[in-house]
Coordinates of C-alpha atoms and ligand atoms in Angstrom, one line a residue:
X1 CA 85.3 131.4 111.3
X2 CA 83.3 130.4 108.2
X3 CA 84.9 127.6 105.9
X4 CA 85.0 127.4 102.5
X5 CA 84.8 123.8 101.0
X6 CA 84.6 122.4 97.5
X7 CA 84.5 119.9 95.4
X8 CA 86.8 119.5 91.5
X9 CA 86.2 117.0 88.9
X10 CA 84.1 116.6 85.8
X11 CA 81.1 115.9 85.5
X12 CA 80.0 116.4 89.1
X13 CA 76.8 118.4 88.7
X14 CA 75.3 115.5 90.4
X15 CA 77.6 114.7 93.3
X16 CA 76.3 113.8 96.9
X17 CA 79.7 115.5 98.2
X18 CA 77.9 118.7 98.8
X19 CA 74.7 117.2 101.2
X20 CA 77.2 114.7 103.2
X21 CA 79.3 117.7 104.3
X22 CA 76.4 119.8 105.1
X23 CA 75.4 117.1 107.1
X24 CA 78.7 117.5 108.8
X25 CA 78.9 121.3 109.5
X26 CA 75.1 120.9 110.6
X27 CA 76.2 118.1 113.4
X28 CA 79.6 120.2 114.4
X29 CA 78.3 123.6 114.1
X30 CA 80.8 124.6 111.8
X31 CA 80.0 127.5 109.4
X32 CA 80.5 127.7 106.1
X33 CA 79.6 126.1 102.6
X34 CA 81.0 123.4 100.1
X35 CA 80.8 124.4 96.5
X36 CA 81.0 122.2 93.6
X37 CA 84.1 123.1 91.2
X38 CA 83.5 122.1 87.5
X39 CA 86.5 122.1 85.9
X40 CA 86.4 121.3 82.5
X41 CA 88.5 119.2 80.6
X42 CA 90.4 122.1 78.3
X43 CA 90.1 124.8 80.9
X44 CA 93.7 125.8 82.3
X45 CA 93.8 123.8 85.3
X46 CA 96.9 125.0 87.1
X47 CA 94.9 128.7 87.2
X48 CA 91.6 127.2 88.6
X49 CA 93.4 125.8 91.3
X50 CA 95.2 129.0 92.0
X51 CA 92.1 130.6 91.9
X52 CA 90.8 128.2 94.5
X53 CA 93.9 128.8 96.4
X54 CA 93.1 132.7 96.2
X55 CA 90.0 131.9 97.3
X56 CA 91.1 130.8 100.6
X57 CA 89.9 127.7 100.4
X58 CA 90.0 125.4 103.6
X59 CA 90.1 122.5 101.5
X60 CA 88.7 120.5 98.7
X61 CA 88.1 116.8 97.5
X62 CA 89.3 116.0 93.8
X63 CA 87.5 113.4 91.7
X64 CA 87.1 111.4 88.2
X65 CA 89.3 112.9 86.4
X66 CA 92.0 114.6 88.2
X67 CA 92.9 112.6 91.2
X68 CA 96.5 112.3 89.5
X69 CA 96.6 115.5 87.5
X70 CA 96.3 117.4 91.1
X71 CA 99.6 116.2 92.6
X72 CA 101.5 118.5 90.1
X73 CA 99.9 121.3 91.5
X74 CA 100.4 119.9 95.3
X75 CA 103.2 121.1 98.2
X76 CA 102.8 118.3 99.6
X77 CA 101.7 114.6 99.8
X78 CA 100.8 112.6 102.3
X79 CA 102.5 108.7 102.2
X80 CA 99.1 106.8 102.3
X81 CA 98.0 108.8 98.6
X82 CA 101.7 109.2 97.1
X83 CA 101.4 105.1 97.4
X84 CA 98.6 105.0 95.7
X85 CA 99.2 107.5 93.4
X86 CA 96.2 109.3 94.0
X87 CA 94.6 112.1 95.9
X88 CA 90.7 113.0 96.8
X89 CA 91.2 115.5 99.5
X90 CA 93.2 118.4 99.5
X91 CA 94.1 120.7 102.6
X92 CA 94.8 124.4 102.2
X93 CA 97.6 125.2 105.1
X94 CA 98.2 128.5 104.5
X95 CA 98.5 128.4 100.8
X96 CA 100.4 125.2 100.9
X97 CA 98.1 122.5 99.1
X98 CA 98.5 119.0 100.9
X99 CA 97.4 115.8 99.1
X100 CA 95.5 112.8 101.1
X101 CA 93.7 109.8 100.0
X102 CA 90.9 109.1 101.9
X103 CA 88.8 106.4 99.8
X104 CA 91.3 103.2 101.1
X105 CA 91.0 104.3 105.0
X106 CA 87.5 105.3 104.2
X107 CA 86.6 102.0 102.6
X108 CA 87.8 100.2 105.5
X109 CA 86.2 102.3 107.7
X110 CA 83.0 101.4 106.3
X111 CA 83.6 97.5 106.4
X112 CA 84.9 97.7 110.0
X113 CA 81.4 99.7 111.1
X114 CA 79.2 97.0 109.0
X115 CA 81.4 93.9 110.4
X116 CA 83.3 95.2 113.8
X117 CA 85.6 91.8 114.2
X118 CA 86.0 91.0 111.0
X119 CA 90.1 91.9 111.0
X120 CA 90.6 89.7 113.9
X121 CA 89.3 86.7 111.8
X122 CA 92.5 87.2 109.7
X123 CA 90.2 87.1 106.1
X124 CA 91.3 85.9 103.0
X125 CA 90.3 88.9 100.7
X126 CA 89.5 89.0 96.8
X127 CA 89.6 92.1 95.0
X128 CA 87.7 92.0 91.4
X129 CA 89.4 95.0 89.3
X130 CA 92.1 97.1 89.4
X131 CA 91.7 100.5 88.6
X132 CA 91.9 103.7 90.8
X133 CA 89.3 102.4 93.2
X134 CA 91.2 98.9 93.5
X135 CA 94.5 100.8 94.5
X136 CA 92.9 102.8 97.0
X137 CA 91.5 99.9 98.9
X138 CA 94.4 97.4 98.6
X139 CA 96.4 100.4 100.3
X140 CA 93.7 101.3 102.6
X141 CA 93.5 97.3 103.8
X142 CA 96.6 96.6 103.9
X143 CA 97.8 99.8 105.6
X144 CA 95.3 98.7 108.3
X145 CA 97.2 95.1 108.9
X146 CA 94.7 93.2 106.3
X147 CA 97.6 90.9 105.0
X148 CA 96.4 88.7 102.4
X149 CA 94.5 90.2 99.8
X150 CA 94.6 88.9 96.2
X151 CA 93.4 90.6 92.8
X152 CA 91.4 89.1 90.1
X153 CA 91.0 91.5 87.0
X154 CA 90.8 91.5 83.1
X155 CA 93.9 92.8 82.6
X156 CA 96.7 90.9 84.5
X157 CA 99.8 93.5 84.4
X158 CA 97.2 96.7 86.1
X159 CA 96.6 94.0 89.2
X160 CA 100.2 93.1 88.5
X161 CA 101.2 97.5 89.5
X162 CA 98.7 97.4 92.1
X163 CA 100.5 94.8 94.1
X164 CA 103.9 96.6 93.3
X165 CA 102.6 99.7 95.4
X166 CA 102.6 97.7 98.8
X167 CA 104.6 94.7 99.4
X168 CA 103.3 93.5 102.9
X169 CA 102.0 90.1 103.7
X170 CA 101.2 88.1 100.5
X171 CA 98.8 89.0 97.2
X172 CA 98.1 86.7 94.1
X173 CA 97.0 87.7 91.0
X174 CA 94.1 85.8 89.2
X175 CA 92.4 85.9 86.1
X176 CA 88.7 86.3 86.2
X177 CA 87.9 82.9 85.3
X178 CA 89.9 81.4 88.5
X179 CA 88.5 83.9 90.6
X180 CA 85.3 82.2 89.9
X181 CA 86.3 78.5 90.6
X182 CA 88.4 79.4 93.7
X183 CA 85.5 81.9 95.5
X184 CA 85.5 79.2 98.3
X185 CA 88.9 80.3 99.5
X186 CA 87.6 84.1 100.1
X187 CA 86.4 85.3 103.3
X188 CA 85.5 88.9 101.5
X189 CA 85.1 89.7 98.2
X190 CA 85.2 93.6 96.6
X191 CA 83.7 94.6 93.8
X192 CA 85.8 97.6 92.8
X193 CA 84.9 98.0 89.0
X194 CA 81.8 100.3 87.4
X195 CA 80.0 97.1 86.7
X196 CA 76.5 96.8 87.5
X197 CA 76.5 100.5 87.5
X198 CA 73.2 102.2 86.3
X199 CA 71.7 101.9 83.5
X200 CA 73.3 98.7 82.8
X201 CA 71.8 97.0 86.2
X202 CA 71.4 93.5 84.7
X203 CA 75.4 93.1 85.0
X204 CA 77.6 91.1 87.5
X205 CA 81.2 91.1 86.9
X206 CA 81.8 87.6 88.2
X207 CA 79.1 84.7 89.0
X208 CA 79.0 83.2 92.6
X209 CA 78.4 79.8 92.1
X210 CA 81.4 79.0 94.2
X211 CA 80.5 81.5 97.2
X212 CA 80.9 80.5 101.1
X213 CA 77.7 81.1 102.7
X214 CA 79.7 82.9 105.4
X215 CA 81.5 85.3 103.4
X216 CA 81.4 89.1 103.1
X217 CA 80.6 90.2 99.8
X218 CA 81.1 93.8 99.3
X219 CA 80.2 96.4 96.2
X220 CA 81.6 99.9 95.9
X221 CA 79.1 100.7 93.2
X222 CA 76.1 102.4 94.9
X223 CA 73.4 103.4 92.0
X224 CA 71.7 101.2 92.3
X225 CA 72.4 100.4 96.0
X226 CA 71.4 97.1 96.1
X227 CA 73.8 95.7 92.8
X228 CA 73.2 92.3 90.9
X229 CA 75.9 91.4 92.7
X230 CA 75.0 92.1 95.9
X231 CA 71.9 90.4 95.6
X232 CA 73.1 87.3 94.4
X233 CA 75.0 87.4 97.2
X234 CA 72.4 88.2 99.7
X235 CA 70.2 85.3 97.9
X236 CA 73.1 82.5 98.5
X237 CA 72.9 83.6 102.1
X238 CA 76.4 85.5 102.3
X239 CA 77.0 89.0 104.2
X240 CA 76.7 91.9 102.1
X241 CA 78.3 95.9 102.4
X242 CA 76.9 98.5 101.0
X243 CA 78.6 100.9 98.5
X244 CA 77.4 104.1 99.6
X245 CA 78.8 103.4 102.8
X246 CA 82.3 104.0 101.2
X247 CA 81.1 107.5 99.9
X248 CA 80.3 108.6 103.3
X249 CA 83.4 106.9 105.4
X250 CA 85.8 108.6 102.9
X251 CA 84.3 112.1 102.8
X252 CA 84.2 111.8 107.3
X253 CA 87.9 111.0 106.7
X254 CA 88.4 113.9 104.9
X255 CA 86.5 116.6 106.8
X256 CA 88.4 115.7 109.7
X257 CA 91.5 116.6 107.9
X258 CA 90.4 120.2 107.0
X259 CA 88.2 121.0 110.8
X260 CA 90.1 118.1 113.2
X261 CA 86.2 117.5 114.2
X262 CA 85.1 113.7 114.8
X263 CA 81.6 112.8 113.1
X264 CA 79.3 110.5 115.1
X265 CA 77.3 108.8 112.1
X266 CA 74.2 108.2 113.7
X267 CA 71.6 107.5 111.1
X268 CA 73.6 109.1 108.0
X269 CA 74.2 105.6 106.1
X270 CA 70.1 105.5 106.2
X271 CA 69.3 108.7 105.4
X272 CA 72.0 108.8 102.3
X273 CA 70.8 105.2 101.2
X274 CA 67.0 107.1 101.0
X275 CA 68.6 109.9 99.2
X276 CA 70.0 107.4 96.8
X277 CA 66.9 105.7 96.4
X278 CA 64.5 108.8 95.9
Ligands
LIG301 P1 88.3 103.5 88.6 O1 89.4 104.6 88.7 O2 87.0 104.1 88.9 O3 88.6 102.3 89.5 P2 89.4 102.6 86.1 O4 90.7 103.0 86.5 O5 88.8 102.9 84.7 O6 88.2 103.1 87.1 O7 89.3 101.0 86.4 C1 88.3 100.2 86.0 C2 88.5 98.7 86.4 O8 87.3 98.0 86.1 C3 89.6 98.1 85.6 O9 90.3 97.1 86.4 C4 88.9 97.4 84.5 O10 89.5 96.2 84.0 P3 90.8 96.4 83.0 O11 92.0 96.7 83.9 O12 90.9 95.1 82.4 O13 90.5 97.5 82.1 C5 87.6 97.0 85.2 N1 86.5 96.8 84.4 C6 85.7 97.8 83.8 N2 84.7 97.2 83.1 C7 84.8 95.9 83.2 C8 84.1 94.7 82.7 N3 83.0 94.9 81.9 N4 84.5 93.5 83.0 C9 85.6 93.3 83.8 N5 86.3 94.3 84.3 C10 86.0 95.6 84.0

């Protein structure tokens, strides 16, 4: 059997998706290739993924922009990703496309590895932002038992939906200001926005004046791996998790959906952090 895998979005010329799953078919001795899929923004979208479909694709991950635009074309979604409105993986059963959302699971996957008993500890969780990436991991946390998980973002009514698509346990919504002068009642705080991104490395979306030495402080942004934020962090003496560590979580997630084959990590969060770093 060889497998054909891919990759949608725009611009993605520069995507690790293709190395992480070569890594995977190395370990699991699976043949086949994933291909990256540019699909630009006025091509006909509905006929590239029939093409892909044609293709006989095995599957496929969708990114920035069409993680909502592919659910038209979809048989099927799964509950985790129709919740958050989103999907990133897409199986191929037959010719019937099935939606998933892999970043949520995939993000708590990646805390859980870095901090194995942190769920038991019952935290107090802050998320700062509350775009796409936001929704994915409120879902993801709280699909996973996290219960109290609050949102601090620039725009109160998008923290405000995000809270709307899961009602367990209890979630606040803050301003940006207040999630500054309460920090001391977080156990872990996420980083969900592009800020700090390169080339604007100088920029921290909140400060940490307030931060418990023993928190977790957590950034999904991972050029540059080691954010303003997460140093500022690591300087006050809190706990940090790494962004890249998301990447990788969410893209095992997802190759298990297209092969059923388990990943054993190993040393891949090292050798993707050198990629990362050159
Ligand atoms: P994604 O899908 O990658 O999460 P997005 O949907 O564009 O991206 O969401 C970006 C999030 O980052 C939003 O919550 C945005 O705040 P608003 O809801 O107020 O727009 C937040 N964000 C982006 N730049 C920001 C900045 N400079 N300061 C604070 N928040 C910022």
């Amino acid at each position: 059997m060889y497998y054909l895998f891919g990759l949608i979005g725009y611009p993605i010329k520069h995507s690790l998706s293709p190395w992480i799953h070569e890594q995977f078919m190395k370990q699991t001795n699976t043949r086949g290739e994933y291909t990256i899929f540019e699909i630009e923004q006025n091509a006909d979208f509905k006929a590239e993924i029939n093409n892909l479909r044609q293709k006989n694709i095995k599957g496929f991950n969708v990114t920035i922009p069409y993680k909502e635009t592919i659910i038209n074309e979809l048989n099927d979604i799964d509950e985790q990703a129709r919740n958050i409105g989103a999907v990133n993986t897409v199986l191929n059963l037959d010719g019937k496309l099935i939606g998933y959302n892999t970043d949520g699971l995939g993000y708590v996957k990646s805390l859980e590895k870095a901090y194995p008993s942190v769920k038991e500890t019952d935290p107090n969780i802050l998320l700062l932002g509350a775009g796409g990436a936001a929704r994915g991991i409120y879902n993801g946390l709280k699909s996973s038992g996290y219960l109290n998980i609050d949102i601090a973002n620039r725009t109160f009514e998008k923290a405000e939906k995000i809270k709307q698509t899961n009602l367990v346990g209890r979630t606040k919504i803050l301003t940006l200001e207040e999630a500054e002068s309460k920090l001391d009642q977080y156990d872990i705080i996420i980083q969900t926005t592009s800020v700090g991104m390169k080339p604007k490395t100088n920029e921290q979306i909140i400060n940490l004046d307030k931060l418990k030495q023993t928190a977790i402080i957590s950034d999904i942004v991972y050029q540059p791996i080691m954010t303003q934020f997460l140093k500022d962090g690591k300087k006050r003496g809190a706990n940090i998790h790494k962004g890249h560590t998301m990447l990788l979580y969410q893209a095992e997630l997802a190759f298990n959906i297209w092969t059923n084959q388990q990943i054993k990590m190993n040393d891949m969060d090292l050798k993707l952090q050198n990629k990362l770093e050159g």
